[in-house]
Amino acid sequence: MTHSASLSALDLLRRWDAQQTAYIKYRDQRFDVMANAIKHRCGDAPRVLDLACGPGSTSMAILDRLPGAQIVAVDKDPILLAIARQIFDDRTNVDIRDTDLDTIDWLESLEGNFNAVVSSTALHWLSPDALSRLYFALAERVVEGGLFLNADHLHYDEVSQPEFRELAQQDDESNQSEAHSAGTDTWAQWWDVAQSHPDFAHLAKERELIWEGKAPPPKVTLGYHLETLRSAGFRQTGTIWQYLDDYVVCAIR
Ligand SMILES: C[S@@+](CC[C@H](N)C(=O)[O-])C[C@H]1O[C@@H](n2cnc3c(N)ncnc32)[C@H](O)[C@@H]1O
């Protein structure tokens, strides 16, 4: 394995992208669909909020396709935030903020509204009530005609769709096994590299405390997302991309 000290933050992002793609087969297609939807509806210089940005994959994918975008990217993981800050250090159009999405107070500290709000593989970390609070708060901050786009695994229902669920699980397992036997990092391996990197190792304890005892909340259905967004005030809701149980949910304000 490469010694982590020789890796730049951008190298870590590239490895993160490969690591995540082992769990999400067509991850880059999701970014394409999201960026194209933003371009079509919001033009070449949209103001975008990236929720739970991690090391910055979604923001980077949007900037690659829409270099004129103004991005506010938020997350609460100190190591992922530090990596993202290094990567986007020289970009004046990216503002990275330490934010806990379990609350909505942070939205008040941001001025102005957004043309689009995006998220990828993250909102399943929020409890149903936190998600609902977030959707209602976001509806007040997305401009008329603007977009909310969420790419995430929304698992098939255990009781009513057990065989769909099995299909998705099998596909996921074979994608992971192919990627990992080809040498792609697992989640744990990527974190070993990031946490031993001299620029980020000092944040490992802080990170441990932030995530300590945090169990994944109950999963909500695709229907929950669509109904809640609709109730919050988004005019049209639906999906604009799907592969098995992996979706891009879209809502138009
Ligand atoms: C699997 S990563 C996805 C990161 C990035 N969006 C991507 O697609 O590569 C999940 C992200 O959700 C963030 N996250 C989870 N719960 C959060 C919360 N309550 N507030 C802020 N960020 C959160 C984690 O720190 C992590 O960066």
CSV table of C-alpha atoms and ligand atoms in Angstrom, one decimal:
chain,number,residue,atom,x,y,z
A,1,MET,CA,0.0,0.0,0.0
A,2,THR,CA,1.2,3.6,-0.8
A,3,HIS,CA,2.5,5.4,2.3
A,4,SER,CA,-0.3,7.8,3.2
A,5,ALA,CA,2.1,10.7,3.6
A,6,SER,CA,2.8,10.7,-0.1
A,7,LEU,CA,-0.9,11.2,-0.9
A,8,SER,CA,-2.3,14.6,-1.6
A,9,ALA,CA,-5.9,15.5,-0.6
A,10,LEU,CA,-6.9,15.1,-4.2
A,11,ASP,CA,-5.4,11.6,-4.3
A,12,LEU,CA,-7.5,10.8,-1.2
A,13,LEU,CA,-10.6,12.1,-3.0
A,14,ARG,CA,-9.8,9.9,-6.0
A,15,ARG,CA,-9.4,6.9,-3.8
A,16,TRP,CA,-12.6,7.8,-1.9
A,17,ASP,CA,-14.5,7.9,-5.3
A,18,ALA,CA,-13.2,4.4,-6.2
A,19,GLN,CA,-14.0,3.1,-2.7
A,20,GLN,CA,-17.6,4.5,-2.9
A,21,THR,CA,-18.1,3.2,-6.5
A,22,ALA,CA,-17.4,-0.3,-5.1
A,23,TYR,CA,-20.6,0.2,-3.1
A,24,ILE,CA,-22.6,2.2,-5.6
A,25,LYS,CA,-22.1,0.7,-9.1
A,26,TYR,CA,-23.0,3.7,-11.3
A,27,ARG,CA,-22.1,6.4,-8.9
A,28,ASP,CA,-20.8,8.7,-11.6
A,29,GLN,CA,-23.9,8.4,-13.7
A,30,ARG,CA,-25.8,9.8,-10.7
A,31,PHE,CA,-23.6,12.9,-10.7
A,32,ASP,CA,-24.1,13.3,-14.5
A,33,VAL,CA,-27.9,13.2,-14.1
A,34,MET,CA,-27.8,15.7,-11.2
A,35,ALA,CA,-25.4,18.1,-12.9
A,36,ASN,CA,-27.4,18.0,-16.2
A,37,ALA,CA,-30.7,18.6,-14.3
A,38,ILE,CA,-29.1,21.6,-12.6
A,39,LYS,CA,-27.7,23.0,-15.9
A,40,HIS,CA,-31.0,22.6,-17.7
A,41,ARG,CA,-33.1,24.3,-15.0
A,42,CYS,CA,-30.7,26.7,-13.3
A,43,GLY,CA,-28.2,27.7,-16.0
A,44,ASP,CA,-24.4,27.7,-16.0
A,45,ALA,CA,-23.8,29.7,-12.7
A,46,PRO,CA,-26.2,28.2,-10.1
A,47,ARG,CA,-25.8,28.6,-6.4
A,48,VAL,CA,-25.7,25.1,-5.0
A,49,LEU,CA,-25.8,23.6,-1.5
A,50,ASP,CA,-24.1,20.2,-1.1
A,51,LEU,CA,-25.5,18.4,2.0
A,52,ALA,CA,-23.1,16.0,3.7
A,53,CYS,CA,-20.4,16.7,1.1
A,54,GLY,CA,-17.8,14.3,2.6
A,55,PRO,CA,-14.4,15.0,0.9
A,56,GLY,CA,-16.2,16.9,-1.9
A,57,SER,CA,-17.1,14.4,-4.6
A,58,THR,CA,-20.5,15.8,-5.5
A,59,SER,CA,-19.3,19.4,-5.5
A,60,MET,CA,-16.3,18.4,-7.6
A,61,ALA,CA,-18.6,16.6,-10.1
A,62,ILE,CA,-20.8,19.7,-10.4
A,63,LEU,CA,-17.8,22.0,-10.8
A,64,ASP,CA,-16.3,19.8,-13.5
A,65,ARG,CA,-19.5,20.1,-15.4
A,66,LEU,CA,-20.5,23.6,-14.3
A,67,PRO,CA,-17.3,25.6,-13.5
A,68,GLY,CA,-19.3,28.8,-12.8
A,69,ALA,CA,-21.3,27.2,-10.0
A,70,GLN,CA,-21.1,28.8,-6.5
A,71,ILE,CA,-21.1,26.0,-3.9
A,72,VAL,CA,-21.7,25.9,-0.2
A,73,ALA,CA,-20.7,22.4,1.0
A,74,VAL,CA,-21.5,21.2,4.5
A,75,ASP,CA,-20.6,18.1,6.6
A,76,LYS,CA,-19.8,17.3,10.2
A,77,ASP,CA,-16.9,14.8,9.8
A,78,PRO,CA,-13.6,16.7,10.7
A,79,ILE,CA,-11.4,14.5,8.6
A,80,LEU,CA,-13.6,14.7,5.5
A,81,LEU,CA,-14.0,18.4,6.0
A,82,ALA,CA,-10.2,18.9,6.3
A,83,ILE,CA,-9.6,17.0,3.1
A,84,ALA,CA,-12.3,19.0,1.2
A,85,ARG,CA,-10.8,22.2,2.5
A,86,GLN,CA,-7.4,21.3,1.1
A,87,ILE,CA,-8.8,20.3,-2.2
A,88,PHE,CA,-10.9,23.5,-2.7
A,89,ASP,CA,-8.5,25.8,-0.9
A,90,ASP,CA,-7.7,27.8,-4.1
A,91,ARG,CA,-11.4,28.1,-5.3
A,92,THR,CA,-13.2,31.2,-4.3
A,93,ASN,CA,-16.5,29.7,-5.4
A,94,VAL,CA,-16.5,26.9,-2.8
A,95,ASP,CA,-17.4,27.6,0.8
A,96,ILE,CA,-17.0,24.6,3.1
A,97,ARG,CA,-18.8,24.6,6.5
A,98,ASP,CA,-18.8,22.4,9.6
A,99,THR,CA,-22.5,21.6,10.0
A,100,ASP,CA,-24.6,19.0,11.8
A,101,LEU,CA,-27.6,18.2,9.6
A,102,ASP,CA,-29.5,16.7,12.6
A,103,THR,CA,-30.3,20.4,13.3
A,104,ILE,CA,-31.5,23.1,11.0
A,105,ASP,CA,-30.2,26.2,12.9
A,106,TRP,CA,-27.1,26.3,10.6
A,107,LEU,CA,-29.4,27.2,7.6
A,108,GLU,CA,-30.1,30.6,9.3
A,109,SER,CA,-26.4,31.4,9.2
A,110,LEU,CA,-26.4,31.1,5.4
A,111,GLU,CA,-27.5,34.2,3.5
A,112,GLY,CA,-29.6,34.0,0.4
A,113,ASN,CA,-31.4,31.2,-1.4
A,114,PHE,CA,-30.2,28.3,-3.6
A,115,ASN,CA,-30.9,27.3,-7.1
A,116,ALA,CA,-30.2,23.7,-6.2
A,117,VAL,CA,-29.6,21.6,-3.1
A,118,VAL,CA,-27.8,18.2,-3.7
A,119,SER,CA,-26.8,15.3,-1.6
A,120,SER,CA,-25.2,11.9,-2.3
A,121,THR,CA,-25.2,8.7,-0.2
A,122,ALA,CA,-25.8,10.5,3.0
A,123,LEU,CA,-29.3,11.4,4.0
A,124,HIS,CA,-30.0,7.8,5.2
A,125,TRP,CA,-27.9,8.9,8.2
A,126,LEU,CA,-30.7,11.3,9.3
A,127,SER,CA,-33.6,10.1,11.5
A,128,PRO,CA,-37.1,10.4,9.8
A,129,ASP,CA,-37.9,13.5,11.9
A,130,ALA,CA,-34.6,15.2,11.2
A,131,LEU,CA,-35.0,14.5,7.5
A,132,SER,CA,-38.5,15.9,7.6
A,133,ARG,CA,-37.4,19.1,9.4
A,134,LEU,CA,-34.6,19.5,6.9
A,135,TYR,CA,-37.0,19.2,3.9
A,136,PHE,CA,-39.4,21.8,5.3
A,137,ALA,CA,-36.5,24.2,6.0
A,138,LEU,CA,-35.0,23.7,2.6
A,139,ALA,CA,-38.3,24.4,0.9
A,140,GLU,CA,-38.0,28.0,2.2
A,141,ARG,CA,-34.5,28.3,0.8
A,142,VAL,CA,-34.8,26.9,-2.7
A,143,VAL,CA,-35.8,29.5,-5.4
A,144,GLU,CA,-39.0,29.1,-7.3
A,145,GLY,CA,-38.3,26.5,-10.0
A,146,GLY,CA,-35.1,25.4,-8.3
A,147,LEU,CA,-34.2,21.8,-7.5
A,148,PHE,CA,-33.6,19.4,-4.7
A,149,LEU,CA,-31.6,16.3,-5.8
A,150,ASN,CA,-30.8,13.3,-3.6
A,151,ALA,CA,-28.8,10.3,-4.8
A,152,ASP,CA,-29.1,7.4,-2.3
A,153,HIS,CA,-29.7,3.8,-1.7
A,154,LEU,CA,-33.4,3.5,-0.7
A,155,HIS,CA,-33.7,-0.1,0.1
A,156,TYR,CA,-36.6,-2.3,-1.1
A,157,ASP,CA,-39.1,-3.1,1.6
A,158,GLU,CA,-38.2,-6.2,3.7
A,159,VAL,CA,-41.8,-7.4,4.0
A,160,SER,CA,-43.4,-6.5,0.7
A,161,GLN,CA,-40.4,-6.7,-1.7
A,162,PRO,CA,-38.1,-9.5,-0.3
A,163,GLU,CA,-37.1,-10.8,-3.7
A,164,PHE,CA,-36.4,-7.4,-5.1
A,165,ARG,CA,-34.3,-6.8,-2.0
A,166,GLU,CA,-32.4,-10.0,-2.6
A,167,LEU,CA,-31.7,-9.0,-6.2
A,168,ALA,CA,-30.3,-5.7,-5.1
A,169,GLN,CA,-28.2,-7.3,-2.4
A,170,GLN,CA,-26.7,-9.8,-4.7
A,171,ASP,CA,-25.8,-7.2,-7.3
A,172,ASP,CA,-24.2,-5.1,-4.6
A,173,GLU,CA,-22.2,-8.0,-3.2
A,174,SER,CA,-20.9,-9.0,-6.7
A,175,ASN,CA,-19.9,-5.3,-7.5
A,176,GLN,CA,-18.1,-5.1,-4.1
A,177,SER,CA,-16.3,-8.4,-4.5
A,178,GLU,CA,-15.2,-7.5,-8.1
A,179,ALA,CA,-13.9,-4.1,-7.0
A,180,HIS,CA,-12.2,-5.3,-3.8
A,181,SER,CA,-10.5,-8.2,-5.5
A,182,ALA,CA,-9.1,-5.7,-8.1
A,183,GLY,CA,-7.5,-3.8,-5.2
A,184,THR,CA,-10.0,-1.0,-4.6
A,185,ASP,CA,-10.0,0.1,-0.9
A,186,THR,CA,-12.8,-1.1,1.3
A,187,TRP,CA,-14.5,1.6,3.5
A,188,ALA,CA,-12.2,0.5,6.4
A,189,GLN,CA,-9.0,0.5,4.3
A,190,TRP,CA,-9.7,4.0,3.0
A,191,TRP,CA,-10.3,5.2,6.6
A,192,ASP,CA,-7.0,3.6,7.7
A,193,VAL,CA,-5.1,5.5,5.0
A,194,ALA,CA,-6.9,8.8,5.8
A,195,GLN,CA,-6.5,8.6,9.6
A,196,SER,CA,-2.8,7.8,9.3
A,197,HIS,CA,-2.1,10.7,7.0
A,198,PRO,CA,0.1,13.3,8.7
A,199,ASP,CA,-2.2,16.1,7.7
A,200,PHE,CA,-5.3,14.5,9.1
A,201,ALA,CA,-4.2,12.0,11.9
A,202,HIS,CA,-4.6,14.7,14.6
A,203,LEU,CA,-8.4,14.8,13.8
A,204,ALA,CA,-8.9,11.1,14.4
A,205,LYS,CA,-9.9,11.4,18.1
A,206,GLU,CA,-12.3,14.3,17.4
A,207,ARG,CA,-13.8,12.2,14.6
A,208,GLU,CA,-14.2,9.2,16.9
A,209,LEU,CA,-16.1,11.3,19.5
A,210,ILE,CA,-18.4,12.7,16.8
A,211,TRP,CA,-19.5,9.3,15.6
A,212,GLU,CA,-19.3,7.4,18.9
A,213,GLY,CA,-22.5,5.5,19.7
A,214,LYS,CA,-24.2,6.8,16.6
A,215,ALA,CA,-26.4,3.9,15.3
A,216,PRO,CA,-27.9,4.1,11.9
A,217,PRO,CA,-31.5,5.4,12.2
A,218,PRO,CA,-34.5,3.5,10.8
A,219,LYS,CA,-34.5,3.5,7.0
A,220,VAL,CA,-37.3,5.4,5.3
A,221,THR,CA,-38.8,4.5,1.9
A,222,LEU,CA,-38.7,6.3,-1.4
A,223,GLY,CA,-42.3,7.2,-0.8
A,224,TYR,CA,-41.4,8.9,2.5
A,225,HIS,CA,-38.9,11.1,0.7
A,226,LEU,CA,-41.4,12.0,-2.1
A,227,GLU,CA,-44.4,12.7,0.2
A,228,THR,CA,-42.3,14.7,2.7
A,229,LEU,CA,-40.8,16.9,0.0
A,230,ARG,CA,-44.3,17.4,-1.5
A,231,SER,CA,-45.7,18.3,1.9
A,232,ALA,CA,-42.8,20.7,2.5
A,233,GLY,CA,-43.8,22.7,-0.6
A,234,PHE,CA,-41.9,21.2,-3.6
A,235,ARG,CA,-44.4,21.3,-6.5
A,236,GLN,CA,-43.2,18.2,-8.4
A,237,THR,CA,-41.4,15.2,-6.9
A,238,GLY,CA,-40.2,12.0,-8.5
A,239,THR,CA,-37.1,10.0,-9.5
A,240,ILE,CA,-34.9,10.9,-12.5
A,241,TRP,CA,-32.5,7.9,-12.3
A,242,GLN,CA,-32.7,4.4,-10.9
A,243,TYR,CA,-30.5,1.3,-10.7
A,244,LEU,CA,-32.1,-1.4,-8.6
A,245,ASP,CA,-32.6,0.3,-5.2
A,246,ASP,CA,-30.3,3.2,-5.9
A,247,TYR,CA,-32.1,6.4,-7.0
A,248,VAL,CA,-31.8,10.1,-7.7
A,249,VAL,CA,-34.8,11.7,-6.1
A,250,CYS,CA,-35.7,15.0,-7.6
A,251,ALA,CA,-38.1,17.7,-6.3
A,252,ILE,CA,-38.9,21.0,-8.1
A,253,ARG,CA,-39.8,24.0,-5.9
B,1,LIG,C1,-21.0,8.0,2.5
B,1,LIG,S1,-20.5,9.6,2.9
B,1,LIG,C2,-21.0,10.5,1.4
B,1,LIG,C3,-20.2,11.7,1.1
B,1,LIG,C4,-20.4,12.4,-0.2
B,1,LIG,N1,-21.7,13.0,-0.3
B,1,LIG,C5,-20.2,11.4,-1.3
B,1,LIG,O1,-21.2,11.0,-2.0
B,1,LIG,O2,-19.1,10.9,-1.6
B,1,LIG,C6,-21.8,10.2,4.0
B,1,LIG,C7,-21.5,11.6,4.5
B,1,LIG,O3,-22.6,12.0,5.4
B,1,LIG,C8,-22.0,12.8,6.4
B,1,LIG,N2,-23.0,12.9,7.5
B,1,LIG,C9,-23.7,11.9,8.1
B,1,LIG,N3,-24.6,12.4,9.0
B,1,LIG,C10,-24.4,13.8,9.0
B,1,LIG,C11,-24.9,14.8,9.8
B,1,LIG,N4,-25.8,14.6,10.7
B,1,LIG,N5,-24.5,16.1,9.5
B,1,LIG,C12,-23.6,16.3,8.5
B,1,LIG,N6,-23.0,15.3,7.8
B,1,LIG,C13,-23.4,14.1,8.0
B,1,LIG,C14,-20.8,12.0,6.8
B,1,LIG,O4,-19.9,12.8,7.5
B,1,LIG,C15,-20.2,11.7,5.4
B,1,LIG,O5,-19.5,12.7,4.9
